[in-house]
Amino acid sequence: MSSIKPVEWLGDRLMIIDQTRLPQHEIYLELADVHQVAEAIKSLKVRGAPSIGVAAAYGIALGAQQIETQDLEEFRKAYKNVSAEIAATRPTARNLFMAVERMDDIVGRAPDVISAKDRLAAEAEKIHDAEIESTRLIAQNGAALIRDGDTILTHCNTGPLATTGSGTALGVIIEAFRQGKKIEVLATETRPLCQGARLTAWELRREHVPFRLITDSMAGHFMKGARVDMVVVGADRIARNGDTANKIGTYSIAVLAHENGIPFYIAAPSTTFDQRIATGDEIVIEERSPDEVTHLYGKRTAPEGIEVCNPAFDVTPANYITGFITENGILKS
Ligand SMILES: CSC[C@H]1O[C@H](OP(=O)(O)O)[C@H](O)[C@@H]1O
């Protein structure tokens, strides 16, 4: 199966797969400036912590390319708006801010405008290459945990679309399947935006991995009575103590796994770990539009004029996490 390229740098444009159109339509968009990249991140046309970080880096490089002055101080002043626009897109995924910080550092140290622009593009490609390599190693390290005959439950989407590489949790699963292990996957649909039903199902079908799609509310039913051997999910930000922010619904699945004695793993690259925060209490949880809850595929399902909550993530305390699958190996929680 040909590898998916959710993000591709064209030197003066950024090509992405519009993930909001999948699985019905595989639409590629060429983003021509930082505003289009920022909008694509905000609207989840490109999504998934590692993919967000990569797109953020290219978006900043693209925006900097289009700053016309050759005066370094004027360039740095205009650059701040480019960086700020990307930083304001989504607050939770650590990878985005890792990219912004590395790009800001490049501009702060560049001796002139031409060097700054060249180094920004090169740094974005370095960030991209690193995420591809990290997820390749995560897939290998994690596949070793999966046994022949296992049923693995996963939540949201953490495959090539979400990472630009092999995937994190889904990369682990796909690699185990490619190694010949007879596995089955239970993939949750992941309301409200259905990344599981739309994207994980699309990726697993492309790879011919046996899976069944379930609603989020079915997770406990299948974990009860040892019908699930392992849970593996992704992450958006991991605090120093191991508390982990991931797609809304992850905390509930972690508690259910703990209750049923099922190992619960987080798969994530080191770029998702945030050493600056001590616990998950410090993680900003993105609150998204109520329309994502009151509408399904654009059709209104709930009455108008009601109060709605739509946190995009929740935080799983470290004590519910068996271990972290990273490019450097398995870290015990
Ligand atoms: C390897 S992707 C990590 C993470 O990103 C997803 O969130 P979103 O679809 O809102 O970008 C989800 O939380 C995945 O687990």
Coordinates of C-alpha atoms and ligand atoms in Angstrom, one line a residue:
M1 CA 0.0 0.0 0.0
S2 CA 1.4 3.4 -1.0
S3 CA 2.3 5.6 2.0
I4 CA -0.1 8.5 2.7
K5 CA 1.5 12.0 2.5
P6 CA -0.8 14.2 4.7
V7 CA 1.7 17.1 4.5
E8 CA 4.1 17.8 1.6
W9 CA 6.4 20.8 1.3
L10 CA 6.6 22.2 -2.2
G11 CA 9.2 24.9 -1.5
D12 CA 6.7 27.8 -1.8
R13 CA 3.5 26.1 -1.0
L14 CA 2.3 23.4 1.4
M15 CA 0.2 20.5 0.1
I16 CA -2.1 18.7 2.5
I17 CA -4.8 16.1 2.4
D18 CA -8.0 17.7 3.6
Q19 CA -8.8 15.3 6.4
T20 CA -12.3 16.9 6.9
R21 CA -13.3 15.4 3.5
L22 CA -12.2 11.8 4.2
P23 CA -13.2 9.1 3.9
Q24 CA -15.6 10.0 1.0
H25 CA -13.1 12.2 -0.9
E26 CA -9.3 12.3 -1.0
I27 CA -8.9 16.0 -1.7
Y28 CA -5.4 17.6 -1.8
L29 CA -5.1 21.3 -1.1
E30 CA -2.1 23.6 -1.9
L31 CA -1.8 26.2 0.9
A32 CA -0.1 29.4 -0.4
D33 CA 0.4 31.4 2.8
V34 CA 0.5 31.3 6.6
H35 CA -3.2 32.3 6.8
Q36 CA -4.3 29.3 4.8
V37 CA -2.1 27.0 6.9
A38 CA -3.4 28.5 10.1
E39 CA -7.0 28.0 8.9
A40 CA -6.2 24.4 7.9
I41 CA -4.9 23.6 11.4
K42 CA -7.9 25.3 13.2
S43 CA -10.4 23.5 11.1
L44 CA -8.6 20.1 11.4
K45 CA -8.0 19.9 7.6
V46 CA -4.6 18.9 9.0
R47 CA -4.7 17.4 12.5
G48 CA -3.0 15.1 14.9
A49 CA -0.3 16.4 17.2
P50 CA 2.8 15.5 15.1
S51 CA 1.1 16.5 11.9
I52 CA 0.1 19.8 13.5
G53 CA 3.7 20.5 14.5
V54 CA 5.0 19.8 11.0
A55 CA 2.3 21.9 9.3
A56 CA 3.0 24.7 11.9
A57 CA 6.7 24.7 11.0
Y58 CA 6.0 24.8 7.3
G59 CA 3.3 27.5 7.7
I60 CA 5.8 29.7 9.6
A61 CA 8.5 29.1 6.9
L62 CA 6.0 30.0 4.2
G63 CA 4.8 33.1 6.1
A64 CA 8.5 34.2 6.6
Q65 CA 9.2 33.7 2.9
Q66 CA 6.6 36.3 2.0
I67 CA 7.9 39.0 4.3
E68 CA 9.5 41.4 1.8
T69 CA 11.8 43.6 3.8
Q70 CA 15.6 42.9 3.8
D71 CA 16.0 44.9 7.0
L72 CA 16.5 42.3 9.8
E73 CA 14.7 44.2 12.6
E74 CA 11.8 44.9 10.3
F75 CA 11.8 41.3 9.3
R76 CA 11.8 40.1 12.9
K77 CA 8.9 42.4 13.7
A78 CA 6.8 41.1 10.8
Y79 CA 7.9 37.5 11.7
K80 CA 6.3 37.8 15.1
N81 CA 2.9 38.1 13.5
V82 CA 3.5 35.0 11.4
S83 CA 4.6 33.0 14.5
A84 CA 1.8 34.4 16.6
E85 CA -0.9 33.4 14.0
I86 CA 0.3 29.8 14.0
A87 CA 0.7 29.7 17.8
A88 CA -3.0 30.9 18.2
T89 CA -4.5 28.1 16.1
R90 CA -4.9 25.2 18.7
P91 CA -3.7 25.3 22.4
T92 CA -3.3 21.7 23.5
A93 CA -0.8 19.8 21.2
R94 CA 2.7 20.3 22.5
N95 CA 4.2 19.5 19.0
L96 CA 2.8 22.8 17.6
F97 CA 4.6 24.9 20.3
M98 CA 7.8 22.8 19.9
A99 CA 7.8 23.8 16.3
V100 CA 7.0 27.5 17.0
E101 CA 9.8 27.7 19.6
R102 CA 12.4 26.1 17.3
M103 CA 11.4 28.5 14.4
D104 CA 11.4 31.5 16.7
D105 CA 14.9 30.6 17.9
I106 CA 16.1 30.4 14.3
V107 CA 14.9 33.9 13.6
G108 CA 16.4 35.2 16.8
R109 CA 19.9 33.9 15.9
A110 CA 19.9 34.5 12.1
P111 CA 22.5 37.1 10.9
D112 CA 20.3 38.4 8.1
V113 CA 17.0 38.0 6.3
I114 CA 18.1 35.6 3.6
S115 CA 19.7 33.3 6.1
A116 CA 16.6 33.4 8.3
K117 CA 14.3 32.4 5.5
D118 CA 16.7 29.6 4.3
R119 CA 17.2 28.2 7.8
L120 CA 13.4 28.3 8.6
A121 CA 12.6 26.1 5.6
A122 CA 15.5 23.8 6.5
E123 CA 14.3 23.6 10.1
A124 CA 10.8 22.7 9.1
E125 CA 12.1 19.9 7.0
K126 CA 14.2 18.7 9.9
I127 CA 11.1 18.7 12.2
H128 CA 9.2 16.8 9.5
D129 CA 12.0 14.2 9.0
A130 CA 12.3 13.7 12.7
E131 CA 8.6 13.0 13.2
I132 CA 8.7 10.4 10.4
E133 CA 11.7 8.7 12.0
S134 CA 10.2 8.9 15.5
T135 CA 7.0 7.3 14.5
R136 CA 8.9 4.5 12.6
L137 CA 10.7 3.6 15.8
I138 CA 7.5 4.0 17.9
A139 CA 5.7 1.5 15.6
Q140 CA 8.6 -1.0 16.1
N141 CA 9.0 -0.5 19.8
G142 CA 5.2 -0.8 20.4
A143 CA 4.6 -3.8 18.1
A144 CA 6.7 -5.9 20.4
L145 CA 4.1 -5.5 23.1
I146 CA 1.3 -7.0 20.9
R147 CA 0.9 -10.8 21.0
D148 CA -0.6 -13.1 18.3
G149 CA -4.3 -13.2 18.8
D150 CA -4.6 -9.9 20.7
T151 CA -7.6 -7.6 20.5
I152 CA -6.5 -4.0 20.8
L153 CA -8.8 -1.1 21.4
T154 CA -7.8 2.4 20.2
H155 CA -9.4 5.8 20.3
C156 CA -9.5 8.7 17.8
N157 CA -7.0 8.7 14.9
T158 CA -3.3 8.3 15.4
G159 CA -2.1 6.9 12.0
P160 CA -0.1 8.3 9.1
L161 CA -2.7 11.1 8.6
A162 CA -2.1 12.3 12.2
T163 CA 1.7 12.1 12.2
T164 CA 3.0 12.4 8.6
G165 CA 4.9 9.2 9.4
S166 CA 3.9 5.6 10.4
G167 CA 1.5 6.8 13.1
T168 CA 1.8 6.5 16.9
A169 CA -0.8 4.1 18.4
L170 CA -2.1 3.1 15.0
G171 CA 1.5 2.8 13.8
V172 CA 2.1 0.3 16.6
I173 CA -1.0 -1.7 15.5
I174 CA -0.3 -1.6 11.8
E175 CA 3.4 -2.7 12.4
A176 CA 2.2 -5.7 14.5
F177 CA -0.1 -6.7 11.7
R178 CA 2.6 -6.3 9.1
Q179 CA 4.8 -8.6 11.3
G180 CA 2.2 -11.3 10.8
K181 CA 0.5 -11.2 14.2
K182 CA -3.2 -12.2 14.0
I183 CA -4.8 -9.2 15.7
E184 CA -8.1 -7.5 15.7
V185 CA -8.8 -3.8 16.4
L186 CA -11.7 -2.2 18.1
A187 CA -11.7 1.4 16.9
T188 CA -14.0 4.0 18.6
E189 CA -15.8 6.4 16.3
T190 CA -14.6 9.3 18.5
R191 CA -17.4 11.9 18.7
P192 CA -18.0 14.7 18.0
L193 CA -15.7 14.8 14.9
C194 CA -15.5 11.1 14.3
Q195 CA -11.8 10.8 13.6
G196 CA -12.1 7.1 14.4
A197 CA -15.1 6.4 12.1
R198 CA -13.7 8.6 9.3
L199 CA -10.0 8.3 9.5
T200 CA -8.9 5.3 11.5
A201 CA -11.4 3.1 9.6
W202 CA -10.0 4.5 6.3
E203 CA -6.4 3.8 7.3
L204 CA -7.0 0.3 8.7
R205 CA -9.0 -0.7 5.7
R206 CA -6.2 0.6 3.4
E207 CA -3.8 -1.7 5.4
H208 CA -6.3 -4.6 5.5
V209 CA -6.0 -4.7 9.3
P210 CA -9.0 -6.6 10.7
F211 CA -11.1 -4.2 12.8
R212 CA -14.5 -3.4 14.0
L213 CA -15.9 0.2 14.4
I214 CA -17.7 0.8 17.7
T215 CA -19.3 3.8 19.3
D216 CA -17.5 5.5 22.1
S217 CA -20.2 4.3 24.6
M218 CA -19.5 0.7 23.6
A219 CA -15.9 0.7 24.9
G220 CA -16.8 -0.5 28.4
H221 CA -19.0 -3.2 27.1
F222 CA -16.1 -4.7 25.2
M223 CA -13.5 -4.2 27.9
K224 CA -15.7 -6.0 30.4
G225 CA -15.1 -9.8 30.4
A226 CA -11.6 -9.6 29.1
R227 CA -12.6 -9.1 25.4
V228 CA -9.8 -6.5 25.0
D229 CA -6.2 -7.4 25.6
M230 CA -4.6 -4.0 25.4
V231 CA -5.5 -0.3 24.8
V232 CA -3.2 1.9 22.9
V233 CA -3.9 5.6 22.1
G234 CA -2.0 8.7 21.2
A235 CA -1.3 11.9 23.0
D236 CA -1.3 15.7 22.5
R237 CA 0.7 16.8 25.6
I238 CA 2.4 14.8 28.3
A239 CA 3.4 16.5 31.6
R240 CA 6.5 15.6 33.6
N241 CA 4.6 13.4 36.0
G242 CA 3.0 11.4 33.0
D243 CA -0.4 13.0 33.1
T244 CA -1.5 12.9 29.5
A245 CA -3.9 15.1 27.4
N246 CA -5.5 13.2 24.5
K247 CA -8.8 13.2 22.6
I248 CA -11.9 13.6 24.7
G249 CA -13.0 10.2 25.9
T250 CA -9.5 8.9 26.6
Y251 CA -9.8 9.3 30.4
S252 CA -13.0 7.3 30.5
I253 CA -11.4 4.5 28.5
A254 CA -8.3 4.6 30.8
V255 CA -10.5 4.2 33.9
L256 CA -12.4 1.3 32.3
A257 CA -9.2 -0.4 31.3
H258 CA -7.9 0.0 34.8
E259 CA -11.1 -1.4 36.2
N260 CA -10.9 -4.4 33.9
G261 CA -7.2 -5.1 34.4
I262 CA -6.3 -4.2 30.8
P263 CA -2.9 -2.6 30.0
F264 CA -3.3 1.0 28.8
Y265 CA -0.5 2.5 26.7
I266 CA 0.2 5.9 25.3
A267 CA 2.2 6.0 22.1
A268 CA 3.8 9.4 21.4
P269 CA 7.1 10.9 20.2
S270 CA 9.3 12.8 22.6
T271 CA 8.1 16.0 20.9
T272 CA 4.8 15.5 22.7
F273 CA 6.3 15.5 26.1
D274 CA 6.3 18.9 27.9
Q275 CA 9.1 19.1 30.4
R276 CA 8.0 22.6 31.5
I277 CA 4.8 21.5 33.2
A278 CA 4.7 19.3 36.3
T279 CA 1.2 17.8 36.1
G280 CA -1.8 17.6 33.7
D281 CA -3.5 20.4 35.7
E282 CA -1.4 22.8 33.7
I283 CA -2.5 21.6 30.3
V284 CA -4.8 24.0 28.4
I285 CA -7.8 22.0 27.0
E286 CA -9.1 23.3 23.7
E287 CA -12.8 24.2 23.7
R288 CA -14.2 24.0 20.2
S289 CA -17.4 25.2 18.6
P290 CA -20.8 24.0 20.0
D291 CA -21.8 23.3 16.4
E292 CA -19.5 20.3 16.3
V293 CA -21.8 18.7 19.0
T294 CA -25.2 20.0 17.8
H295 CA -24.6 19.0 14.2
L296 CA -23.6 15.8 12.5
Y297 CA -21.9 16.1 9.1
G298 CA -23.4 19.6 8.8
K299 CA -27.0 18.5 9.7
R300 CA -28.4 19.9 13.0
T301 CA -29.3 17.1 15.4
A302 CA -29.9 19.1 18.7
P303 CA -32.4 21.9 19.2
E304 CA -31.3 25.5 18.8
G305 CA -30.7 27.8 21.8
I306 CA -29.2 25.2 24.2
E307 CA -26.0 25.2 26.3
V308 CA -23.3 23.0 24.9
C309 CA -19.9 21.8 26.1
N310 CA -17.2 20.8 23.6
P311 CA -13.7 20.2 25.2
A312 CA -11.6 18.6 22.5
F313 CA -9.3 16.8 25.0
D314 CA -9.2 15.4 28.5
V315 CA -6.4 14.5 30.8
T316 CA -5.6 10.9 32.0
P317 CA -3.7 10.8 35.3
A318 CA -0.4 8.9 35.1
N319 CA -1.6 6.2 37.5
Y320 CA -4.0 4.9 34.8
I321 CA -1.2 4.6 32.3
T322 CA 0.8 1.3 32.0
G323 CA 3.6 2.9 29.9
F324 CA 4.6 5.2 27.2
I325 CA 5.7 3.9 23.8
T326 CA 8.3 6.3 22.4
E327 CA 11.0 6.3 19.8
N328 CA 13.4 5.7 22.6
G329 CA 11.7 2.6 24.0
I330 CA 8.9 1.9 26.5
L331 CA 8.8 4.3 29.4
K332 CA 7.1 2.9 32.5
S333 CA 4.6 5.3 34.0
Ligands
LIG1 C1 -0.9 11.0 17.0 S1 -2.2 12.2 17.0 C2 -2.3 12.6 18.6 C3 -3.7 13.1 19.0 O1 -4.3 14.1 18.1 C4 -5.7 14.0 17.9 O2 -6.4 15.1 18.2 P1 -7.0 16.0 16.9 O3 -7.7 15.0 16.0 O4 -8.0 16.9 17.6 O5 -5.9 16.7 16.3 C5 -6.0 12.9 19.0 O6 -6.1 13.5 20.3 C6 -4.8 12.0 18.9 O7 -4.7 11.0 19.9

